[in-house]
Short mmCIF file of C-alpha atoms and ligand atoms in Angstrom, two decimals:
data_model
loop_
_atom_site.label_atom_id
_atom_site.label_comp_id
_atom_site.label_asym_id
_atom_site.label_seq_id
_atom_site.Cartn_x
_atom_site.Cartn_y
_atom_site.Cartn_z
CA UNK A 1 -12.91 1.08 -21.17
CA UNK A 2 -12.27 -0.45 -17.48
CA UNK A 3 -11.66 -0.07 -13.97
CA UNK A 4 -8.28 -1.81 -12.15
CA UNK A 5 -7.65 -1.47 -8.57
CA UNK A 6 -3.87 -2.77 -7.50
CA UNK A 7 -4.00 -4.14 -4.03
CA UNK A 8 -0.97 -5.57 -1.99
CA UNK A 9 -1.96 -8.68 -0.53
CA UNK A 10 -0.12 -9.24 2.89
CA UNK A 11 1.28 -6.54 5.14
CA UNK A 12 2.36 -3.73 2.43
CA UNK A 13 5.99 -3.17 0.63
CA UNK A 14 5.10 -5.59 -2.05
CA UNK A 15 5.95 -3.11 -4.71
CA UNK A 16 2.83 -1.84 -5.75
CA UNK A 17 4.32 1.34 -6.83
CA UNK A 18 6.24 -0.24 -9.71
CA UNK A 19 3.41 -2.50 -11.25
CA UNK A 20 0.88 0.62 -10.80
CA UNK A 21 3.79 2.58 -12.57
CA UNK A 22 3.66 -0.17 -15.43
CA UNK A 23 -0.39 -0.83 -15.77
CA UNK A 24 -0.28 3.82 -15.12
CA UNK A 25 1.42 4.42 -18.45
CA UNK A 26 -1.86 3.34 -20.26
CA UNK A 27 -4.17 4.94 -17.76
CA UNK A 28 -6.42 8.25 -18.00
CA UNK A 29 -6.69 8.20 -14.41
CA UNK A 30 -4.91 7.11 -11.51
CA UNK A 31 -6.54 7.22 -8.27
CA UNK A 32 -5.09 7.02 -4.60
CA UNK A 33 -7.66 6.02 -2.44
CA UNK A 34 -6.40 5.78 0.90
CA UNK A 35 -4.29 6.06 3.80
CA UNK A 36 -1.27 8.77 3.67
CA UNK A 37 2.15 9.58 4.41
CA UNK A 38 2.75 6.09 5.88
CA UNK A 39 2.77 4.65 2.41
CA UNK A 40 6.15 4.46 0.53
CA UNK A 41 6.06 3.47 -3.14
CA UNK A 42 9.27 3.33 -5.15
CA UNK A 43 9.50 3.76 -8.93
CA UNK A 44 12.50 3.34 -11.09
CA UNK A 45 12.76 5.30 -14.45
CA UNK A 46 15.99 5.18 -16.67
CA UNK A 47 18.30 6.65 -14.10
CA UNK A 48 15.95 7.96 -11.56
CA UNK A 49 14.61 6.68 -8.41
CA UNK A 50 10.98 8.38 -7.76
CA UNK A 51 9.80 8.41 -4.28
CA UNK A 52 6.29 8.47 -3.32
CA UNK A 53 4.38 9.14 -0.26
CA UNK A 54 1.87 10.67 -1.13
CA UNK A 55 1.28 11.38 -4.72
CA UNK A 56 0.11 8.48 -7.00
CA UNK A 57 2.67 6.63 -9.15
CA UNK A 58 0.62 7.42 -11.97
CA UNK A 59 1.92 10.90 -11.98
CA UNK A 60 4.52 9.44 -14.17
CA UNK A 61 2.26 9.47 -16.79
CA UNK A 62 1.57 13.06 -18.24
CA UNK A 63 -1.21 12.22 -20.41
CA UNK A 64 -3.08 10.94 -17.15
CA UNK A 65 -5.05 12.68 -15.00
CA UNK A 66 -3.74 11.75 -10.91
CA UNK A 67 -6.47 11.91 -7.88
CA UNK A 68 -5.75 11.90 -4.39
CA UNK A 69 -9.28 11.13 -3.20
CA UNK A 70 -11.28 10.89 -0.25
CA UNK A 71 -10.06 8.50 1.20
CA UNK A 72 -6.63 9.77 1.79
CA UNK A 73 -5.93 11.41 5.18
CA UNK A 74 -2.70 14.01 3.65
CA UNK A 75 0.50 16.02 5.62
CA UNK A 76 0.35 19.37 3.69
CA UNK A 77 4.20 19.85 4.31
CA UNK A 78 5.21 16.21 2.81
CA UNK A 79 2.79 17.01 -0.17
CA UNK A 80 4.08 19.90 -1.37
CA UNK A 81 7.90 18.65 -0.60
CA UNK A 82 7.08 16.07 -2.95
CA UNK A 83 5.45 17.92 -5.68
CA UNK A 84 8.43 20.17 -5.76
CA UNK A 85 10.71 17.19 -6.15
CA UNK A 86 8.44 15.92 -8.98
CA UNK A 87 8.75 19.68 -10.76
CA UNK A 88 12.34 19.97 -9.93
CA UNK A 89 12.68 16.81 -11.77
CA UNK A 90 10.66 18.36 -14.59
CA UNK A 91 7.64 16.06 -13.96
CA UNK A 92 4.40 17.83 -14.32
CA UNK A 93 1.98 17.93 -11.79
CA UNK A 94 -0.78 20.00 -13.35
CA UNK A 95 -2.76 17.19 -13.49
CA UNK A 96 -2.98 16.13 -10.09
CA UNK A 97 -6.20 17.00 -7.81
CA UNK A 98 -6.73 16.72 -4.50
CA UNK A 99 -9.99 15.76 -2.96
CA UNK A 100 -11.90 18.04 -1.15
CA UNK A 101 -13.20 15.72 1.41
CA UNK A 102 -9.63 14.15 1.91
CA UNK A 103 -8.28 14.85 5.92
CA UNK A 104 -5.25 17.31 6.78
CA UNK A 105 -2.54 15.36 9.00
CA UNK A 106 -1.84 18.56 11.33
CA UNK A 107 1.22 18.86 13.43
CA UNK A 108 -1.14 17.93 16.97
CA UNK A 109 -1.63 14.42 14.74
CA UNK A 110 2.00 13.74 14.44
CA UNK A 111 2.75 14.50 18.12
CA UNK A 112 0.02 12.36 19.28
CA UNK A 113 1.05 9.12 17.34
CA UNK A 114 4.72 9.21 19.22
CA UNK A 115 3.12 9.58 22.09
CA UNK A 116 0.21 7.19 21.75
CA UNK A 117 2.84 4.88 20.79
CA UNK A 118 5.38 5.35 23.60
CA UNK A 119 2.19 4.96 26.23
CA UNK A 120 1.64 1.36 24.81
CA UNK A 121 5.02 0.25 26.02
CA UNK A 122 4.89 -3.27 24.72
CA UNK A 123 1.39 -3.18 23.01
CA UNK A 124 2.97 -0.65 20.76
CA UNK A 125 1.62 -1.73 16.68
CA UNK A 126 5.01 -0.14 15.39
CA UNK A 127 3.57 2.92 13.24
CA UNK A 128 5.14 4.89 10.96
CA UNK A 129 4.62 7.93 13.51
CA UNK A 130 3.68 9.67 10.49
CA UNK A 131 -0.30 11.29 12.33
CA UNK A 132 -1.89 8.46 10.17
CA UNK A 133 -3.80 7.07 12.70
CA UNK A 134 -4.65 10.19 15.06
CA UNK A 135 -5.98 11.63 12.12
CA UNK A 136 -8.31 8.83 11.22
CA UNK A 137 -9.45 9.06 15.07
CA UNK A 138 -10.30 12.32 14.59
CA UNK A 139 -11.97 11.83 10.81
CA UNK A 140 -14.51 9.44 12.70
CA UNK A 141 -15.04 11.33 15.58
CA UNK A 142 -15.96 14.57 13.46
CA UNK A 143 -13.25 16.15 14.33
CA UNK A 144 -11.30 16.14 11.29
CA UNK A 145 -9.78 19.24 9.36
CA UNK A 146 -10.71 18.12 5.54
CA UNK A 147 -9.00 19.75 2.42
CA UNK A 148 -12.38 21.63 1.84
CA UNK A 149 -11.00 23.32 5.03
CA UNK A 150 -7.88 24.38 4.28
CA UNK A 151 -8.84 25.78 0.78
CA UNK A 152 -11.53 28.05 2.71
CA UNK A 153 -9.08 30.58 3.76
CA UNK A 154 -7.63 31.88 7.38
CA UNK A 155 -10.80 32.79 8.53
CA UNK A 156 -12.67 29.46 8.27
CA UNK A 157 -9.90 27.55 8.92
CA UNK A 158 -9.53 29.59 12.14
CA UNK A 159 -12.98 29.17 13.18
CA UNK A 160 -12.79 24.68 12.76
CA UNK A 161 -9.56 24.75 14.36
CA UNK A 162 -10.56 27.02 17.23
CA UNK A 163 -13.31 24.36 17.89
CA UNK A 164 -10.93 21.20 17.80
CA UNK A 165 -8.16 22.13 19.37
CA UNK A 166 -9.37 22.67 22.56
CA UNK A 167 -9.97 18.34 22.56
CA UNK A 168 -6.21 18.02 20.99
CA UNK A 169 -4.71 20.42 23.98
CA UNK A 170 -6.65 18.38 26.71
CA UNK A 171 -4.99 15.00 25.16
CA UNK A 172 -1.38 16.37 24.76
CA UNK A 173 -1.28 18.31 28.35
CA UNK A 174 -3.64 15.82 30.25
CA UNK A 175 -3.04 12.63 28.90
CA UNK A 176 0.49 12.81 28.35
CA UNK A 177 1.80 16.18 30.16
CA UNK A 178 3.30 17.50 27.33
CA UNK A 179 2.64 21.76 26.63
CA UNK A 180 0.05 22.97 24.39
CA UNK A 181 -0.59 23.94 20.98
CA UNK A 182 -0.91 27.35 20.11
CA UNK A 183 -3.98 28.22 17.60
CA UNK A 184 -2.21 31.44 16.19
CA UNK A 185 1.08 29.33 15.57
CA UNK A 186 -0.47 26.74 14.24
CA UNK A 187 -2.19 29.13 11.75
CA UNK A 188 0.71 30.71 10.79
CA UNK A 189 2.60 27.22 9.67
CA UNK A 190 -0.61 26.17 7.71
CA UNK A 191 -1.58 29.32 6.34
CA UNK A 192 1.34 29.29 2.99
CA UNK A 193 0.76 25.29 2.79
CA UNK A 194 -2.98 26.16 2.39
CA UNK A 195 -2.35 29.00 -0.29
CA UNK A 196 -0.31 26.80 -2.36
CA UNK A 197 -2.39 23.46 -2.43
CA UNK A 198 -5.83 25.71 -2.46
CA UNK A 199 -5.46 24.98 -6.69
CA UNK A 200 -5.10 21.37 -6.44
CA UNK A 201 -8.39 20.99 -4.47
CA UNK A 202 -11.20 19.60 -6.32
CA UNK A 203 -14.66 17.66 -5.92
CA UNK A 204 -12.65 14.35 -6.90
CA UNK A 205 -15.59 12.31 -6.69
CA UNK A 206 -17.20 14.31 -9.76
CA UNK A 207 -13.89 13.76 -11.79
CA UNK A 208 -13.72 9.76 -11.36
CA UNK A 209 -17.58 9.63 -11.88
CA UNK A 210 -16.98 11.39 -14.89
CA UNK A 211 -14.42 9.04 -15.73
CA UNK A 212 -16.90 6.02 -15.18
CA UNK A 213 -20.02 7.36 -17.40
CA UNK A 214 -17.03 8.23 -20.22
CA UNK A 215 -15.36 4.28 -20.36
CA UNK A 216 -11.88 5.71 -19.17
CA UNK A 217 -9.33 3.71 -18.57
CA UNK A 218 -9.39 4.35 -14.52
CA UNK A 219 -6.46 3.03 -12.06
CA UNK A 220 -6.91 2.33 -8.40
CA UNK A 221 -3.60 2.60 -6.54
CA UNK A 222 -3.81 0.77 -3.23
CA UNK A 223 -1.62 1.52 -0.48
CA UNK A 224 -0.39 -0.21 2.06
CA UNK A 225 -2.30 -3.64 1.98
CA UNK A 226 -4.67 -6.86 2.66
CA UNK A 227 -3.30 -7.72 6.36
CA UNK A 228 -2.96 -3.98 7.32
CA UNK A 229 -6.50 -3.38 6.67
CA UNK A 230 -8.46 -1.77 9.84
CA UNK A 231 -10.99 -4.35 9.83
CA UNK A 232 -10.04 -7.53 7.49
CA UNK A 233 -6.29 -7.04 8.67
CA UNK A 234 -4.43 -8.38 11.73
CA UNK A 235 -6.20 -6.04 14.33
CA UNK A 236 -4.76 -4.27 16.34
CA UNK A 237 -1.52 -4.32 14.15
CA UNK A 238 -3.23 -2.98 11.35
CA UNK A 239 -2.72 1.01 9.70
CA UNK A 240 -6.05 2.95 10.13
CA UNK A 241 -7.96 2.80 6.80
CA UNK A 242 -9.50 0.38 4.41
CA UNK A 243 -6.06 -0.84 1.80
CA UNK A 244 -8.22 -4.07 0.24
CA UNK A 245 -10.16 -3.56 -3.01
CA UNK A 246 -13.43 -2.13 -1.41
CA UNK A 247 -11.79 0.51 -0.22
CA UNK A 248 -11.36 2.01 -3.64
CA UNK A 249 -14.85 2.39 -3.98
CA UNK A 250 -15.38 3.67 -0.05
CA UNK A 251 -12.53 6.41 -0.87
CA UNK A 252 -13.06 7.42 -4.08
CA UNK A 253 -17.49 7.27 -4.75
CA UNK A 254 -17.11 5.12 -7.41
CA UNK A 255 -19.35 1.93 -6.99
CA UNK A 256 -18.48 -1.35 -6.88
CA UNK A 257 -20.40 -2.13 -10.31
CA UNK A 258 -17.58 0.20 -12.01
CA UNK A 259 -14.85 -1.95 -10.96
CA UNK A 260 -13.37 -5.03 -13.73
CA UNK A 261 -10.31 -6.12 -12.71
CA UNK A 262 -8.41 -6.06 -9.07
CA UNK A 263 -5.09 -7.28 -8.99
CA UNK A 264 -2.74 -8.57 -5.95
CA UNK A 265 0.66 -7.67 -5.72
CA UNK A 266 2.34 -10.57 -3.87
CA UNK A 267 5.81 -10.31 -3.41
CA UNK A 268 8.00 -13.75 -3.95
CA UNK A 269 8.37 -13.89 -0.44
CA UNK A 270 6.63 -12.29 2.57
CA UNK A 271 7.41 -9.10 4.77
CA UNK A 272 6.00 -7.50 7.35
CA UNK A 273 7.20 -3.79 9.57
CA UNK A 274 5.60 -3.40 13.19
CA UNK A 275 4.99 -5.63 15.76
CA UNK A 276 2.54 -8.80 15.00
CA UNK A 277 2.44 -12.10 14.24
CA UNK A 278 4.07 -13.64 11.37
CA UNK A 279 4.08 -17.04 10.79
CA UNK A 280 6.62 -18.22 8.02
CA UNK A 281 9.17 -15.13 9.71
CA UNK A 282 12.52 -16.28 8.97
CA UNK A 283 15.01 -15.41 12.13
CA UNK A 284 17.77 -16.91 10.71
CA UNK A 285 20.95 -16.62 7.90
CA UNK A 286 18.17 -17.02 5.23
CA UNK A 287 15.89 -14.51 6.22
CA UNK A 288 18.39 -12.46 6.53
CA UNK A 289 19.87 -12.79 3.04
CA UNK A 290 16.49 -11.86 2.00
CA UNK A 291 16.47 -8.76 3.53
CA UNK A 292 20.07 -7.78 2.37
CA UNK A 293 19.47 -9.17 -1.43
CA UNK A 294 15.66 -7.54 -1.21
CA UNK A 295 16.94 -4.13 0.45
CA UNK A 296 14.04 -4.38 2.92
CA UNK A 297 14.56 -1.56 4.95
CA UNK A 298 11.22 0.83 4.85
CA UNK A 299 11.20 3.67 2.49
CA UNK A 300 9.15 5.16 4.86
CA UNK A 301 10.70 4.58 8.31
CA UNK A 302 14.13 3.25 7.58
CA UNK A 303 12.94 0.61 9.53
CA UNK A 304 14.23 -3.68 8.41
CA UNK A 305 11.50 -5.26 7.62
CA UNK A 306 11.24 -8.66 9.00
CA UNK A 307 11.23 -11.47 5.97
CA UNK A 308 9.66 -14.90 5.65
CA UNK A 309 8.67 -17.45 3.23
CA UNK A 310 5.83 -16.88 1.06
CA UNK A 311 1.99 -17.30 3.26
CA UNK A 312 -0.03 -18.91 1.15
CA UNK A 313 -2.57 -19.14 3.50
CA UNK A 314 -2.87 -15.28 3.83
CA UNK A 315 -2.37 -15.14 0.20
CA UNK A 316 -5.73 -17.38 -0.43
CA UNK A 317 -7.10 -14.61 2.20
CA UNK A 318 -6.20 -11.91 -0.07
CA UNK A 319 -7.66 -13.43 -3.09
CA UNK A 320 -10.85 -14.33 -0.90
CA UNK A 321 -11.54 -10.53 0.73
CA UNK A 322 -10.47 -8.29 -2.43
CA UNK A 323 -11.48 -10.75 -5.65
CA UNK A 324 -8.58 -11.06 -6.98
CA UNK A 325 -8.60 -11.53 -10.42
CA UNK A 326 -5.19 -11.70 -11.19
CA UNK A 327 -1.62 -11.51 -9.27
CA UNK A 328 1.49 -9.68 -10.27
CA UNK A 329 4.51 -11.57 -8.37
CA UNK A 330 7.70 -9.18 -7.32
CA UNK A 331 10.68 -9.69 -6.23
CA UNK A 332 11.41 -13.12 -8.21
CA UNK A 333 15.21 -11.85 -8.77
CA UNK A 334 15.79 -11.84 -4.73
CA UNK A 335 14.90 -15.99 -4.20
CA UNK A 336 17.46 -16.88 -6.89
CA UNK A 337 20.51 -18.62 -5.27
CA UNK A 338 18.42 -20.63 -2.60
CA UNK A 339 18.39 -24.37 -3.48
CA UNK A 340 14.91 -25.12 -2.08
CA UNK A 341 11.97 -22.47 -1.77
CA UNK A 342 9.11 -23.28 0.92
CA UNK A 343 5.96 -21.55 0.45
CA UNK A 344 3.91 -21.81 3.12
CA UNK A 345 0.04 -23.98 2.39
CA UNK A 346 -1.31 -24.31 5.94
CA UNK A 347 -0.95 -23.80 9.30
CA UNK A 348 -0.46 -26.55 12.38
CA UNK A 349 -1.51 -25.20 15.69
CA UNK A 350 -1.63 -27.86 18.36
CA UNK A 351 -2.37 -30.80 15.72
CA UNK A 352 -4.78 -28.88 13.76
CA UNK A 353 -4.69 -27.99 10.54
CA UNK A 354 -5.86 -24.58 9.73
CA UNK A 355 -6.78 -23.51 6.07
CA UNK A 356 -8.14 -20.01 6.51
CA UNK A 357 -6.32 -17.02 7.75
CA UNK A 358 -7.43 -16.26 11.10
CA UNK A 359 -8.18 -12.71 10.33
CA UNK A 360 -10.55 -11.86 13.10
CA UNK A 361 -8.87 -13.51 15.85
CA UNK A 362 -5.04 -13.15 15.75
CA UNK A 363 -4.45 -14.53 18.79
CA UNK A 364 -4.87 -17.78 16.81
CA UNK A 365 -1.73 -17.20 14.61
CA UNK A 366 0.16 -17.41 17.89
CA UNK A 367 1.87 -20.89 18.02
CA UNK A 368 0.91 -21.61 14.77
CA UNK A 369 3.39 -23.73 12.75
CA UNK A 370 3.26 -23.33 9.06
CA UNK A 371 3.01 -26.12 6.86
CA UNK A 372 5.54 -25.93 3.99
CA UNK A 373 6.08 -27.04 0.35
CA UNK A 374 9.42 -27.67 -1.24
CA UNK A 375 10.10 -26.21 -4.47
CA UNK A 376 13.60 -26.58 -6.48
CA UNK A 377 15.66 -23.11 -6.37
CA UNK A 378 17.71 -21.19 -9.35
CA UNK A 379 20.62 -20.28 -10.08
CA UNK A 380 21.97 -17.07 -8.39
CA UNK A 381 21.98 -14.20 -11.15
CA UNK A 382 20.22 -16.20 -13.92
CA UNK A 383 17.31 -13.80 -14.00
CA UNK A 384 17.74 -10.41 -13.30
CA UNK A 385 18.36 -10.22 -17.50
CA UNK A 386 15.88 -12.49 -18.90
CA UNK A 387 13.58 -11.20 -21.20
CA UNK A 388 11.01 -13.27 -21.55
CA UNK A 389 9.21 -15.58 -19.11
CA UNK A 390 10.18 -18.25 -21.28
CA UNK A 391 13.24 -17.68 -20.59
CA UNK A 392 13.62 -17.96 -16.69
CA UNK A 393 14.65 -21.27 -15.55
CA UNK A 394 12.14 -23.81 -15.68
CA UNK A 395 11.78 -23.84 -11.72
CA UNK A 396 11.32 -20.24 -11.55
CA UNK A 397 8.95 -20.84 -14.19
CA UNK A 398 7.45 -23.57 -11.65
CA UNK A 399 6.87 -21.26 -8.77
CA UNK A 400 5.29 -18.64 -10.61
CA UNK A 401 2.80 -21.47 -11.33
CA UNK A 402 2.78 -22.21 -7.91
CA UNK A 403 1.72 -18.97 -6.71
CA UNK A 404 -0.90 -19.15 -9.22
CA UNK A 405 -2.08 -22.38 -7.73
CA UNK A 406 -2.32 -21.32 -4.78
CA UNK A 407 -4.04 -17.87 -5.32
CA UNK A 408 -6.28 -19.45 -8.19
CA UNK A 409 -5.70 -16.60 -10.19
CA UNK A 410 -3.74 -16.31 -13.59
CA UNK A 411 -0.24 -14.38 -12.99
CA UNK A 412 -0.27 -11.49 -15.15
CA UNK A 413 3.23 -9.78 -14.49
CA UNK A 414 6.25 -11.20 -13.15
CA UNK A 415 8.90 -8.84 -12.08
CA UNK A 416 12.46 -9.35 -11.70
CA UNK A 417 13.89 -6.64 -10.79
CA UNK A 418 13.05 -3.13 -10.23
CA UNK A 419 13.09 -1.33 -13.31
CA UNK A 420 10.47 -0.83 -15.71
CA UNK A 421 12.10 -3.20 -18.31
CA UNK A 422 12.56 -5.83 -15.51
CA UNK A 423 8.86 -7.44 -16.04
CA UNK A 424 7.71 -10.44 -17.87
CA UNK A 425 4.17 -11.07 -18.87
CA UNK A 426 3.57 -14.74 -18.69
CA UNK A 427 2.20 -16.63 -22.19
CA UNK A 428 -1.51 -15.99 -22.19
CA UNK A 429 -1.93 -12.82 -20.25
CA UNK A 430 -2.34 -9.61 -21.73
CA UNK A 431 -0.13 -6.71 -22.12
CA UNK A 432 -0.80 -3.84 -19.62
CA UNK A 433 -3.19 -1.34 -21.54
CA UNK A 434 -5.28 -5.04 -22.68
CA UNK A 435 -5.67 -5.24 -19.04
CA UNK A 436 -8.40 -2.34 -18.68
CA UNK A 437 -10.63 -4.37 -21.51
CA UNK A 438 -10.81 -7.50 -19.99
CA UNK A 439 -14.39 -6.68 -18.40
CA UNK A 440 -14.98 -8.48 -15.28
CA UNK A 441 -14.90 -12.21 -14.67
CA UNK A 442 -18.36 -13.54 -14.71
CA UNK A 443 -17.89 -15.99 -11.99
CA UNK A 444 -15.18 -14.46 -9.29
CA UNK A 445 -12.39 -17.46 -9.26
CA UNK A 446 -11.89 -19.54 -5.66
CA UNK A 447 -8.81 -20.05 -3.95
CA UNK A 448 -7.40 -23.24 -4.14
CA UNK A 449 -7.48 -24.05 -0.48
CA UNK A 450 -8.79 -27.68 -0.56
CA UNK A 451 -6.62 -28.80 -3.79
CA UNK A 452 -3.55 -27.23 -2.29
CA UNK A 453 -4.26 -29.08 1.72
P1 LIG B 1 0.36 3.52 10.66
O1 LIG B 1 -0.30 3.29 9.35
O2 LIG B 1 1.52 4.48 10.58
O3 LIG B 1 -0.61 3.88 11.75
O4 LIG B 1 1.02 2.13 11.12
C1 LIG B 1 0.24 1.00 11.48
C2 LIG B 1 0.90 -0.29 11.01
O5 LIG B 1 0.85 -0.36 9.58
C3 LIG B 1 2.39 -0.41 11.37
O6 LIG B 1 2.70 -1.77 11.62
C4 LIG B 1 3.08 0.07 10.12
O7 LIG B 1 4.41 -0.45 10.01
C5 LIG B 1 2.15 -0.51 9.06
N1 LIG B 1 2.20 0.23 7.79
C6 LIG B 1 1.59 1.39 7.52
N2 LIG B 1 1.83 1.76 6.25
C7 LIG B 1 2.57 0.80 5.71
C8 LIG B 1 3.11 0.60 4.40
O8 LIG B 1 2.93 1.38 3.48
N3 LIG B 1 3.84 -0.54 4.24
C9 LIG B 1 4.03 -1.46 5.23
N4 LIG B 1 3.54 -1.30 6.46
C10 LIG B 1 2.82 -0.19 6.70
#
């Protein structure tokens, strides 16, 4: 029937979890397709708060079939904790698989991200110290432990780690003169985490390939997002794997031809956690009342994420390097009670105008001044209850449209708050299981960037 890949399109936290959640219900299968334990994706259900690292959001859905794919670089320990949270909350997991070629975060990963990070003093990108990045390092320097390894057994998984630890030990006692890591110890913590996950580990690229030939209906859950991306993203304060829509394909062996619809989470209003520029940042009373009203504290990290006005300008990047075809706005609920939004159409940096997102060069955003327009607030609390989109004051209404001006891309959700029953779907766009029917645009739409400058 059709392929959807849900992308965040600035610097993560948009909420991805809960529109993946909503477009999951009607899925067959939902596929991760990269990055790990740095990723935090909330869902709310009735009275429940679900809270995903690791496993996709579509494991909601017991009817679908849930792949962590290749993508994905996975802590064994944080897996499992999770799965037995999902069981304990009687939510099946039978049908989740775990790719075969996906990379094991090991303990030597996590230790070497602290340090890494402590070493760069000021350069430090802020990471979730979760081994993400270490074990990307050591993915492309064929050095990696992969799933395939871990399901082998003690033996094999003695022999691979007997060859890569030696380069680990030199790093920790060398680099940073810290003590070594013991091969048999090591073995003995991984050794139960490999029995129990040995089950779950599958050729996932077989499974969504399968999917494709059959016409399922096949979701692509991005994590993390546009701006975080290793090489579209704001390098070096970026995460260490590929969050924009070709990444689904580079994670997961589906091809690009399989893919119909890609959709951009954009939240109302922009965030970002780590060091790095950010342009429209708000330092003041009003970014701060974002933060409070939009509980932005990581559900990762515990970190506060640092809030801004809406970038446009990156947003019109987003559309640009994934193909957005559509854009599902969050976090509407949190603006109400401002009397004036800005969303941010350009940047000034010394009397320039700049239209494009300086992606490869981010020394450029430094000094940059964003160029704002003005829209009319609403009320405080006159949304968080509306039912239809209708029904939200006409200048919430307005910068919903706005958004879609800028991106150049139809709005297809609107949430306002985060429960299930807190989305709109704006007149004209289809209802979440339509979504995987709509084929693929003929002509990919083009960001406004001239009408809107
Ligand atoms: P890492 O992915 O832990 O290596 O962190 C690299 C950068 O990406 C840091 O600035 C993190 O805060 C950021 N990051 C990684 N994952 C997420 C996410 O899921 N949401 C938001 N920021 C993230």
């Amino acid at each position: 029937m059709g392929a959807v890949v849900v992308v965040g399109t600035h610097w993560g936290d948009e909420a991805k979890g809960k529109f993946v959640d909503l477009i999951g219900q009607d899925a067959e299968v939902v596929i991760r397709y990269g990055g790990g334990p740095n990723a935090g994706h909330t869902v709310i259900v009735g009275d429940q708060t679900h809270k995903f690292h690791l496993v996709p959001s579509g494991i909601l859905n017991p009817r679908a079939v849930c792949l962590m794919a290749d993508g994905m670089v996975i802590d064994p320990e944080i897996l499992l904790r999770e799965i037995d949270e999902l069981n304990r909350r009687g939510v099946s997991t039978d049908g989740l698989k775990i790719s075969h070629n996906a990379h094991v975060i090991l303990p030597y990963h996590k230790r070497l991200d602290v340090l890494e990070e402590k070493a760069k003093g000021a350069r430090a990108i802020g990471t979730t110290g979760r081994g993400v990045g270490p074990c990307y390092v050591d993915k492309a320097a064929r050095l990696g432990i992969r799933m395939f390894d871990l399901a082998q057994g003690i033996t094999h998984l003695r022999e691979r780690l007997r060859a890569v630890l030696p380069y680990k030990n030199d790093a920790l006692t060398k680099l940073y003169g810290e003590e070594a890591m013991d091969l048999e110890t090591l073995l003995a913590v991984l050794a139960p985490l490999a029995e129990r996950l040995r089950p779950f580990v599958a050729d996932t690229t077989a499974i969504a390939g399968d999917a494709v030939a059959e016409g399922k209906r096949i979701l692509f859950e991005g994590a993390q997002a546009t701006l975080l991306d290793i090489d579209g993203g704001t390098y070096p304060y970026v995460t260490s794997s590929h969050p924009v829509s070709g990444g689904a394909c580079i994670g997961t062996g589906v091809p690009p031809t399989a893919i119909d619809q890609v959709l951009g989470v954009v939240k109302a209003y922009t965030t970002r956690v780590g060091a790095g520029t950010f342009p429209t940042e708000l330092l003041d009373e009003q970014g701060e009342r974002i933060r409070e009203r939009g509980h932005e504290y990581g559900t990762t990290t515990g970190r506060a994420r640092r809030c801004g006005w809406l970038d446009g300008v990156a947003l019109r990047y987003a559309v640009r390097v994934n193909g957005l075809t559509g854009v599902c706005v969050g976090h509407l609920d949190v603006l109400a009670g401002f009397d004036t939004i800005r969303v941010c159409v350009g940047y000034l940096k010394g009397g320039k105008l700049l239209r494009d997102f300086p992606a490869g060069d981010v020394s450029l955003l430094d000094g940059c001044e964003p160029v704002f327009d003005e829209l009319p607030g609403w009320p405080e609390e006159s949304i968080e209850n509306v039912a239809r989109f209708e029904d939200l004051p006409v200048t919430a209404q307005a910068y919903v449209r706005k958004v879609e001006e800028i991106a150049g891309v139809p709005a297809r959700f609107v949430s306002i708050g985060p429960r299930r029953d807190q989305t709109l779907v704006p007149p004209g766009s289809p209802a979440p299981r339509a979504l995987f029917s709509l084929g693929r645009p003929v002509v990919l739409p083009t960001p406004a960037a001239s009408r809107v400058l």
